[in-house]
PDB file of C-alpha atoms in Angstrom:
ATOM      1  CA  MET A 253      61.167 135.563 -47.144  1.00 44.00           C
ATOM      2  CA  LYS A 254      57.489 135.824 -46.282  1.00 43.00           C
ATOM      3  CA  LYS A 255      57.363 132.048 -45.765  1.00 44.00           C
ATOM      4  CA  LEU A 256      60.450 132.147 -43.529  1.00 41.00           C
ATOM      5  CA  GLY A 257      58.966 135.046 -41.538  1.00 40.00           C
ATOM      6  CA  SER A 258      55.728 133.118 -41.072  1.00 41.00           C
ATOM      7  CA  VAL A 259      57.630 130.092 -39.761  1.00 35.00           C
ATOM      8  CA  CYS A 260      59.598 132.243 -37.296  1.00 38.00           C
ATOM      9  CA  PHE A 261      56.399 133.936 -36.130  1.00 36.00           C
ATOM     10  CA  VAL A 262      54.759 130.540 -35.469  1.00 35.00           C
ATOM     11  CA  LEU A 263      57.838 129.344 -33.532  1.00 38.00           C
ATOM     12  CA  VAL A 264      57.884 132.495 -31.383  1.00 36.00           C
ATOM     13  CA  ILE A 265      54.159 132.190 -30.617  1.00 36.00           C
ATOM     14  CA  THR A 266      54.640 128.502 -29.755  1.00 36.00           C
ATOM     15  CA  PHE A 267      57.449 129.300 -27.303  1.00 38.00           C
ATOM     16  CA  LEU A 268      55.448 132.112 -25.733  1.00 38.00           C
ATOM     17  CA  LEU A 269      52.391 129.899 -25.264  1.00 37.00           C
ATOM     18  CA  ALA A 270      54.523 127.127 -23.806  1.00 39.00           C
ATOM     19  CA  GLY A 271      56.084 129.583 -21.353  1.00 42.00           C
ATOM     20  CA  CYS A 272      52.712 130.963 -20.308  1.00 43.00           C
ATOM     21  CA  SER A 273      51.159 127.521 -19.853  1.00 48.00           C
ATOM     22  CA  SER A 274      53.986 126.402 -17.520  1.00 67.00           C
ATOM     23  CA  LYS A 275      53.706 129.450 -15.277  1.00 86.00           C
ATOM     24  CA  VAL A 276      51.979 128.754 -11.952  1.00 92.00           C
ATOM     25  CA  THR A 277      49.422 131.290 -10.737  1.00 93.00           C
ATOM     26  CA  VAL A 278      47.620 131.867  -7.433  1.00 93.00           C
ATOM     27  CA  LYS A 279      44.530 130.594  -9.217  1.00 92.00           C
ATOM     28  CA  ASP A 280      46.324 127.310  -9.909  1.00 92.00           C
ATOM     29  CA  LEU A 281      47.366 127.009  -6.241  1.00 93.00           C
ATOM     30  CA  LYS A 282      43.818 127.645  -5.012  1.00 92.00           C
ATOM     31  CA  ALA A 283      42.304 125.239  -7.505  1.00 90.00           C
ATOM     32  CA  HIS A 284      43.053 122.115  -5.449  1.00 85.00           C
ATOM     33  CA  ASP A 285      43.838 120.715  -2.077  1.00 92.00           C
ATOM     34  CA  TRP A 286      47.344 119.306  -2.361  1.00 94.00           C
ATOM     35  CA  GLN A 287      49.185 116.333  -0.909  1.00 90.00           C
ATOM     36  CA  LEU A 288      52.732 117.086   0.245  1.00 84.00           C
ATOM     37  CA  ASP A 289      55.219 114.461   1.459  1.00 74.00           C
ATOM     38  CA  ILE A 290      58.149 115.803   3.487  1.00 71.00           C
ATOM     39  CA  LYS A 291      61.040 113.548   4.488  1.00 64.00           C
ATOM     40  CA  LYS A 292      62.457 114.117   7.978  1.00 60.00           C
ATOM     41  CA  ASN A 293      64.866 111.826   9.844  1.00 54.00           C
ATOM     42  CA  ASP A 294      64.404 109.096   7.190  1.00 54.00           C
ATOM     43  CA  GLU A 295      60.635 109.202   7.737  1.00 57.00           C
ATOM     44  CA  SER A 296      58.033 110.504   5.319  1.00 61.00           C
ATOM     45  CA  ILE A 297      55.442 112.853   6.819  1.00 71.00           C
ATOM     46  CA  ASN A 298      52.241 113.376   4.850  1.00 80.00           C
ATOM     47  CA  TYR A 299      50.724 116.856   4.816  1.00 86.00           C
ATOM     48  CA  LEU A 300      47.675 118.394   3.235  1.00 89.00           C
ATOM     49  CA  ALA A 301      48.185 121.855   1.749  1.00 93.00           C
ATOM     50  CA  THR A 302      45.519 124.408   0.901  1.00 93.00           C
ATOM     51  CA  PHE A 303      46.119 127.888  -0.480  1.00 95.00           C
ATOM     52  CA  SER A 304      44.415 131.240  -0.024  1.00 94.00           C
ATOM     53  CA  ASP A 305      45.647 134.451  -1.608  1.00 92.00           C
ATOM     54  CA  GLU A 306      48.718 134.754   0.661  1.00 92.00           C
ATOM     55  CA  VAL A 307      48.691 131.784   3.046  1.00 94.00           C
ATOM     56  CA  MET A 308      49.410 128.092   2.583  1.00 93.00           C
ATOM     57  CA  THR A 309      47.800 126.034   5.358  1.00 94.00           C
ATOM     58  CA  LEU A 310      49.516 122.740   6.194  1.00 89.00           C
ATOM     59  CA  SER A 311      47.783 120.016   8.162  1.00 89.00           C
ATOM     60  CA  PHE A 312      48.671 116.389   8.857  1.00 86.00           C
ATOM     61  CA  ASP A 313      47.185 113.696   6.618  1.00 81.00           C
ATOM     62  CA  THR A 314      46.302 110.821   8.965  1.00 78.00           C
ATOM     63  CA  SER A 315      44.295 108.809   6.441  1.00 74.00           C
ATOM     64  CA  ASP A 316      47.163 106.331   5.884  1.00 71.00           C
ATOM     65  CA  MET A 317      48.090 105.928   9.551  1.00 72.00           C
ATOM     66  CA  LYS A 318      47.868 102.289  10.636  1.00 74.00           C
ATOM     67  CA  SER A 319      46.919 101.299  14.159  1.00 75.00           C
ATOM     68  CA  GLU A 320      49.563  99.459  16.193  1.00 77.00           C
ATOM     69  CA  SER A 321      47.485  99.190  19.378  1.00 77.00           C
ATOM     70  CA  SER A 322      47.241  95.855  21.174  1.00 82.00           C
ATOM     71  CA  ASN A 323      44.448  96.732  23.592  1.00 86.00           C
ATOM     72  CA  GLU A 324      41.580  99.157  24.164  1.00 83.00           C
ATOM     73  CA  TRP A 325      43.654 101.629  26.190  1.00 84.00           C
ATOM     74  CA  GLU A 326      46.312 101.912  23.493  1.00 81.00           C
ATOM     75  CA  LYS A 327      43.562 102.313  20.861  1.00 82.00           C
ATOM     76  CA  MET A 328      42.066 105.223  22.845  1.00 84.00           C
ATOM     77  CA  GLY A 329      45.501 106.828  23.089  1.00 83.00           C
ATOM     78  CA  GLU A 330      46.025 106.441  19.337  1.00 80.00           C
ATOM     79  CA  ASP A 331      42.611 107.978  18.614  1.00 83.00           C
ATOM     80  CA  PHE A 332      43.390 110.981  20.844  1.00 85.00           C
ATOM     81  CA  GLY A 333      46.775 111.440  19.179  1.00 82.00           C
ATOM     82  CA  LYS A 334      45.229 111.162  15.723  1.00 80.00           C
ATOM     83  CA  GLN A 335      42.579 113.777  16.555  1.00 82.00           C
ATOM     84  CA  LEU A 336      45.262 116.127  17.893  1.00 83.00           C
ATOM     85  CA  LEU A 337      47.312 115.731  14.715  1.00 81.00           C
ATOM     86  CA  GLU A 338      44.264 116.347  12.531  1.00 80.00           C
ATOM     87  CA  ASN A 339      43.603 119.649  14.319  1.00 84.00           C
ATOM     88  CA  MET A 340      47.194 120.890  14.194  1.00 85.00           C
ATOM     89  CA  LYS A 341      47.648 123.403  11.383  1.00 88.00           C
ATOM     90  CA  PHE A 342      50.614 125.488  10.221  1.00 90.00           C
ATOM     91  CA  LYS A 343      50.104 128.830   8.502  1.00 93.00           C
ATOM     92  CA  VAL A 344      52.850 129.381   5.932  1.00 94.00           C
ATOM     93  CA  GLN A 345      53.092 132.823   4.363  1.00 94.00           C
ATOM     94  CA  TYR A 346      53.881 132.687   0.677  1.00 95.00           C
ATOM     95  CA  SER A 347      54.542 135.151  -2.111  1.00 93.00           C
ATOM     96  CA  LEU A 348      54.440 134.128  -5.766  1.00 93.00           C
ATOM     97  CA  LYS A 349      56.476 136.135  -8.276  1.00 92.00           C
ATOM     98  CA  GLY A 350      56.872 134.714 -11.752  1.00 89.00           C
ATOM     99  CA  ASN A 351      58.338 131.222 -11.449  1.00 92.00           C
ATOM    100  CA  SER A 352      59.552 131.827  -7.881  1.00 93.00           C
ATOM    101  CA  ILE A 353      57.669 131.278  -4.632  1.00 94.00           C
ATOM    102  CA  HIS A 354      58.869 132.250  -1.143  1.00 94.00           C
ATOM    103  CA  LEU A 355      57.664 130.198   1.868  1.00 92.00           C
ATOM    104  CA  LYS A 356      58.007 131.430   5.453  1.00 93.00           C
ATOM    105  CA  ASN A 357      57.034 129.930   8.833  1.00 92.00           C
ATOM    106  CA  LYS A 358      59.022 130.323  12.051  1.00 89.00           C
ATOM    107  CA  ASP A 359      57.679 127.139  13.721  1.00 85.00           C
ATOM    108  CA  LEU A 360      58.732 125.029  10.732  1.00 82.00           C
ATOM    109  CA  ASP A 361      62.088 126.850  10.458  1.00 84.00           C
ATOM    110  CA  LEU A 362      61.067 127.756   6.917  1.00 86.00           C
ATOM    111  CA  ASP A 363      62.244 130.892   5.076  1.00 90.00           C
ATOM    112  CA  ASN A 364      63.228 129.750   1.592  1.00 91.00           C
ATOM    113  CA  ASP A 365      62.818 130.604  -2.074  1.00 93.00           C
ATOM    114  CA  TYR A 366      61.717 127.898  -4.505  1.00 94.00           C
ATOM    115  CA  THR A 367      61.415 127.676  -8.254  1.00 94.00           C
ATOM    116  CA  ILE A 368      57.899 126.451  -8.983  1.00 94.00           C
ATOM    117  CA  LYS A 369      56.750 124.739 -12.169  1.00 93.00           C
ATOM    118  CA  LYS A 370      54.068 122.402 -13.404  1.00 92.00           C
ATOM    119  CA  ASP A 371      54.718 118.713 -13.988  1.00 90.00           C
ATOM    120  CA  ASN A 372      51.508 117.374 -15.546  1.00 89.00           C
ATOM    121  CA  LYS A 373      48.980 117.810 -12.715  1.00 90.00           C
ATOM    122  CA  ASN A 374      51.683 118.137 -10.063  1.00 93.00           C
ATOM    123  CA  LEU A 375      53.567 121.210  -8.921  1.00 93.00           C
ATOM    124  CA  VAL A 376      57.315 120.893  -8.328  1.00 93.00           C
ATOM    125  CA  LEU A 377      59.065 123.291  -5.926  1.00 90.00           C
ATOM    126  CA  THR A 378      62.853 123.232  -6.295  1.00 93.00           C
ATOM    127  CA  PRO A 379      64.841 125.088  -3.595  1.00 93.00           C
ATOM    128  CA  GLU A 380      67.120 127.777  -4.944  1.00 88.00           C
ATOM    129  CA  LYS A 381      69.610 126.798  -2.222  1.00 82.00           C
ATOM    130  CA  LYS A 382      70.264 123.364  -0.719  1.00 78.00           C
ATOM    131  CA  GLY A 383      67.289 121.245   0.263  1.00 78.00           C
ATOM    132  CA  GLU A 384      64.777 118.661  -0.865  1.00 83.00           C
ATOM    133  CA  LYS A 385      62.334 119.206  -3.691  1.00 87.00           C
ATOM    134  CA  LEU A 386      58.714 119.624  -2.666  1.00 90.00           C
ATOM    135  CA  ILE A 387      56.103 117.977  -4.873  1.00 91.00           C
ATOM    136  CA  LEU A 388      52.479 119.024  -4.555  1.00 92.00           C
ATOM    137  CA  LYS A 389      50.051 116.419  -5.852  1.00 92.00           C
ATOM    138  CA  PRO A 390      46.298 117.001  -6.259  1.00 93.00           C
ATOM    139  CA  TYR A 391      44.741 115.466  -3.164  1.00 88.00           C
ATOM    140  CA  LYS A 392      42.161 112.747  -3.598  1.00 79.00           C
ATOM    141  CA  LYS A 393      39.680 112.531  -0.765  1.00 67.00           C
ATOM    142  CA  THR A 394      38.885 109.291   1.050  1.00 52.00           C
ATOM    143  CA  LYS A 395      36.346 106.785  -0.246  1.00 44.00           C
ATOM    144  CA  SER A 396      33.641 108.225   1.985  1.00 39.00           C
ATOM    145  CA  SER A 397      33.643 111.319  -0.190  1.00 38.00           C
ATOM    146  CA  SER A 398      31.960 111.075  -3.582  1.00 37.00           C
ATOM    147  CA  LYS A 399      34.233 113.696  -5.158  1.00 38.00           C
ATOM    148  CA  THR A 400      37.958 113.575  -5.877  1.00 35.00           C
ATOM    149  CA  THR A 401      40.435 116.404  -6.055  1.00 39.00           C
ATOM    150  CA  ASP A 402      39.521 117.202  -9.647  1.00 41.00           C
ATOM    151  CA  THR A 403      35.948 118.059  -8.590  1.00 36.00           C
ATOM    152  CA  THR A 404      37.057 120.339  -5.739  1.00 37.00           C
ATOM    153  CA  THR A 405      38.071 123.095  -8.153  1.00 38.00           C
ATOM    154  CA  THR A 406      34.537 124.481  -8.419  1.00 38.00           C
ATOM    155  CA  THR A 407      34.067 124.471  -4.652  1.00 37.00           C
ATOM    156  CA  THR A 408      37.352 126.283  -4.133  1.00 40.00           C
ATOM    157  CA  LYS A 409      36.518 128.887  -6.742  1.00 42.00           C
ATOM    158  CA  THR A 410      33.076 129.626  -5.337  1.00 40.00           C
ATOM    159  CA  SER A 411      34.552 130.266  -1.862  1.00 42.00           C
ATOM    160  CA  SER A 412      37.366 132.589  -2.934  1.00 45.00           C
ATOM    161  CA  SER A 413      35.959 135.807  -1.477  1.00 46.00           C
ATOM    162  CA  THR A 414      38.662 137.335   0.763  1.00 45.00           C
ATOM    163  CA  SER A 415      36.415 138.779   3.456  1.00 48.00           C
ATOM    164  CA  SER A 416      34.291 135.628   3.648  1.00 55.00           C
ATOM    165  CA  ASN A 417      37.363 133.406   3.859  1.00 52.00           C
ATOM    166  CA  SER A 418      38.851 135.601   6.595  1.00 52.00           C
ATOM    167  CA  SER A 419      35.785 135.397   8.833  1.00 58.00           C
ATOM    168  CA  ARG A 420      35.317 131.704   8.203  1.00 61.00           C
ATOM    169  CA  SER A 421      38.993 131.038   8.816  1.00 54.00           C
ATOM    170  CA  SER A 422      38.832 132.929  12.120  1.00 62.00           C
ATOM    171  CA  SER A 423      35.758 131.038  13.304  1.00 68.00           C
ATOM    172  CA  THR A 424      37.259 127.733  12.140  1.00 65.00           C
ATOM    173  CA  GLU A 425      40.507 128.456  14.004  1.00 66.00           C
ATOM    174  CA  ASN A 426      38.552 129.299  17.170  1.00 73.00           C
ATOM    175  CA  ALA A 427      36.531 126.092  16.833  1.00 71.00           C
ATOM    176  CA  ASN A 428      39.698 124.100  16.166  1.00 68.00           C
ATOM    177  CA  GLN A 429      41.432 125.670  19.178  1.00 75.00           C
ATOM    178  CA  GLN A 430      38.441 124.863  21.385  1.00 77.00           C
ATOM    179  CA  SER A 431      38.434 121.320  20.049  1.00 69.00           C
ATOM    180  CA  ILE A 432      42.172 121.009  20.712  1.00 76.00           C
ATOM    181  CA  ASP A 433      41.724 122.337  24.260  1.00 77.00           C
ATOM    182  CA  GLU A 434      38.936 119.826  24.895  1.00 77.00           C
ATOM    183  CA  GLN A 435      41.007 116.997  23.475  1.00 72.00           C
ATOM    184  CA  ASN A 436      44.029 118.077  25.548  1.00 72.00           C
ATOM    185  CA  ALA A 437      41.861 118.041  28.671  1.00 78.00           C
ATOM    186  CA  SER A 438      40.511 114.614  27.744  1.00 71.00           C
ATOM    187  CA  LEU A 439      44.025 113.361  27.062  1.00 72.00           C
ATOM    188  CA  GLU A 440      45.288 114.718  30.398  1.00 76.00           C
ATOM    189  CA  ALA A 441      42.364 113.043  32.174  1.00 78.00           C
ATOM    190  CA  PHE A 442      43.123 109.819  30.343  1.00 75.00           C
ATOM    191  CA  LEU A 443      46.825 109.989  31.254  1.00 76.00           C
ATOM    192  CA  SER A 444      45.955 110.816  34.883  1.00 78.00           C
ATOM    193  CA  GLU A 445      43.646 107.807  35.003  1.00 79.00           C
ATOM    194  CA  GLN A 446      46.384 105.652  33.491  1.00 76.00           C
ATOM    195  CA  GLN A 447      48.902 106.938  36.058  1.00 81.00           C
ATOM    196  CA  ALA A 448      46.475 106.363  38.945  1.00 84.00           C
ATOM    197  CA  SER A 449      45.807 102.846  37.668  1.00 79.00           C
ATOM    198  CA  GLN A 450      49.528 102.129  37.407  1.00 83.00           C
ATOM    199  CA  GLU A 451      50.174 103.543  40.885  1.00 87.00           C
ATOM    200  CA  ALA A 452      47.337 101.417  42.335  1.00 87.00           C
ATOM    201  CA  GLU A 453      48.745  98.335  40.611  1.00 85.00           C
ATOM    202  CA  ALA A 454      52.247  99.108  41.897  1.00 87.00           C
ATOM    203  CA  SER A 455      50.865  99.650  45.423  1.00 87.00           C
ATOM    204  CA  ARG A 456      49.000  96.332  45.267  1.00 88.00           C
ATOM    205  CA  GLU A 457      52.100  94.485  44.062  1.00 89.00           C
ATOM    206  CA  TYR A 458      54.168  96.105  46.835  1.00 91.00           C
ATOM    207  CA  ALA A 459      51.611  95.100  49.475  1.00 91.00           C
ATOM    208  CA  GLU A 460      51.558  91.521  48.162  1.00 90.00           C
ATOM    209  CA  ALA A 461      55.358  91.342  48.135  1.00 91.00           C
ATOM    210  CA  LYS A 462      55.585  92.793  51.675  1.00 89.00           C
ATOM    211  CA  ALA A 463      52.940  90.339  52.959  1.00 92.00           C
ATOM    212  CA  SER A 464      54.857  87.455  51.386  1.00 90.00           C
ATOM    213  CA  ILE A 465      58.128  88.631  52.980  1.00 94.00           C
ATOM    214  CA  ASP A 466      56.432  89.091  56.381  1.00 91.00           C
ATOM    215  CA  ALA A 467      54.955  85.578  56.132  1.00 91.00           C
ATOM    216  CA  ASP A 468      58.367  84.140  55.251  1.00 90.00           C
ATOM    217  CA  ASN A 469      59.949  86.007  58.189  1.00 91.00           C
ATOM    218  CA  ALA A 470      57.232  84.737  60.585  1.00 92.00           C
ATOM    219  CA  SER A 471      57.673  81.166  59.339  1.00 89.00           C
ATOM    220  CA  TRP A 472      61.444  81.433  59.700  1.00 89.00           C
ATOM    221  CA  GLU A 473      61.073  82.805  63.260  1.00 90.00           C
ATOM    222  CA  VAL A 474      58.719  79.936  64.267  1.00 92.00           C
ATOM    223  CA  GLU A 475      61.105  77.387  62.786  1.00 92.00           C
ATOM    224  CA  SER A 476      64.060  79.035  64.545  1.00 89.00           C
ATOM    225  CA  ARG A 477      62.269  78.943  67.903  1.00 91.00           C
ATOM    226  CA  ARG A 478      61.332  75.283  67.385  1.00 91.00           C
ATOM    227  CA  ARG A 479      64.934  74.364  66.704  1.00 90.00           C
ATOM    228  CA  GLU A 480      66.107  76.344  69.729  1.00 91.00           C
ATOM    229  CA  ALA A 481      63.544  74.517  71.921  1.00 93.00           C
ATOM    230  CA  GLU A 482      64.679  71.120  70.576  1.00 92.00           C
ATOM    231  CA  GLN A 483      68.304  71.980  71.211  1.00 92.00           C
ATOM    232  CA  GLN A 484      67.523  73.241  74.724  1.00 94.00           C
ATOM    233  CA  ALA A 485      65.499  70.087  75.517  1.00 92.00           C
ATOM    234  CA  SER A 486      68.377  67.941  74.284  1.00 91.00           C
ATOM    235  CA  VAL A 487      70.847  69.872  76.450  1.00 94.00           C
ATOM    236  CA  ASP A 488      68.552  69.612  79.498  1.00 92.00           C
ATOM    237  CA  ALA A 489      68.133  65.856  78.974  1.00 92.00           C
ATOM    238  CA  GLU A 490      71.891  65.388  78.663  1.00 91.00           C
ATOM    239  CA  ASN A 491      72.479  67.453  81.816  1.00 93.00           C
ATOM    240  CA  ALA A 492      69.866  65.429  83.720  1.00 92.00           C
ATOM    241  CA  ARG A 493      71.435  62.133  82.596  1.00 91.00           C
ATOM    242  CA  TYR A 494      74.874  63.360  83.608  1.00 91.00           C
ATOM    243  CA  ALA A 495      73.534  64.508  87.035  1.00 92.00           C
ATOM    244  CA  ALA A 496      71.819  61.149  87.579  1.00 92.00           C
ATOM    245  CA  GLU A 497      75.013  59.257  86.739  1.00 92.00           C
ATOM    246  CA  GLU A 498      77.019  61.471  89.103  1.00 92.00           C
ATOM    247  CA  GLU A 499      74.466  60.931  91.900  1.00 92.00           C
ATOM    248  CA  ALA A 500      74.516  57.145  91.343  1.00 93.00           C
ATOM    249  CA  GLU A 501      78.310  57.154  91.414  1.00 92.00           C
ATOM    250  CA  ARG A 502      78.298  59.205  94.632  1.00 92.00           C
ATOM    251  CA  LEU A 503      75.850  56.828  96.280  1.00 93.00           C
ATOM    252  CA  ARG A 504      77.943  53.802  95.216  1.00 93.00           C
ATOM    253  CA  MET A 505      81.099  55.334  96.593  1.00 93.00           C
ATOM    254  CA  GLN A 506      79.295  56.295  99.825  1.00 94.00           C
ATOM    255  CA  ALA A 507      78.018  52.732 100.138  1.00 92.00           C
ATOM    256  CA  GLU A 508      81.567  51.394  99.731  1.00 92.00           C
ATOM    257  CA  VAL A 509      82.842  53.838 102.366  1.00 92.00           C
ATOM    258  CA  ASP A 510      80.050  52.852 104.752  1.00 91.00           C
ATOM    259  CA  ALA A 511      80.802  49.165 104.144  1.00 91.00           C
ATOM    260  CA  GLN A 512      84.505  49.695 104.838  1.00 92.00           C
ATOM    261  CA  ASN A 513      83.709  51.659 108.004  1.00 92.00           C
ATOM    262  CA  ALA A 514      81.369  48.892 109.177  1.00 91.00           C
ATOM    263  CA  SER A 515      84.100  46.297 108.536  1.00 90.00           C
ATOM    264  CA  ILE A 516      86.625  48.344 110.470  1.00 92.00           C
ATOM    265  CA  ASP A 517      84.206  48.775 113.383  1.00 89.00           C
ATOM    266  CA  ALA A 518      83.548  45.024 113.437  1.00 89.00           C
ATOM    267  CA  GLU A 519      87.287  44.270 113.412  1.00 88.00           C
ATOM    268  CA  ASN A 520      87.877  46.712 116.243  1.00 90.00           C
ATOM    269  CA  ALA A 521      85.091  45.159 118.300  1.00 87.00           C
ATOM    270  CA  ARG A 522      86.480  41.664 117.746  1.00 88.00           C
ATOM    271  CA  GLN A 523      89.937  42.732 118.867  1.00 89.00           C
ATOM    272  CA  ALA A 524      88.540  44.420 121.962  1.00 86.00           C
ATOM    273  CA  GLU A 525      86.995  41.164 123.170  1.00 77.00           C
TER     274      GLU A 525
END
């Protein structure tokens, strides 16, 4: 009986330890920066997630974005867009109770409960209602950084003071907002310059097209007048020839009449003798 009781005690302790080890805590959430892939409209959007005591901050991960620009202007536009995405952040309120976590953000249309559990180094969030699973993976920084996600735990822990984080978060948000405003102004200036350039190009093309049409009209008018002059000259020549022939015919007939009159006068004179 004692042996059986010992075995049962070991099994109970094993199950309890297994249950405790799988439970996710706020400390676990704050231990890493996390990579989160969300599918929307058949496209996968990469986010970076960081946790404080009550807020999950989501930002866009642009490290895998590939450039599709074909010229310098498009490259500038892509760079502006990338900088804007990098500075866009979403504050998601969360509450962790046992194996359940509630996420809420109006802009993201998010107000759901998830069951959260560990899967090796990953965290799996399964919606209690319909929806896609969310998988948080420890985020590995780019090659330019000498530390990976595993080494960020110490940094996160040393900066966990609530008051310090609040003031730093406020100043960071102000700096980010100022940066976004500056980038928006730069983007508007860039777009205005692009529009002015396009309008100037359209105006130039219109002027060239109008000049070409005016030249064609002038050429057509000159050609039309030349043809009219040729036709008029031909008509005048024909009229002159016809008038000359009529005059010659009149003179011939007059000569015949004069000849006949002279013959008659001669005959009358002969008879009178």
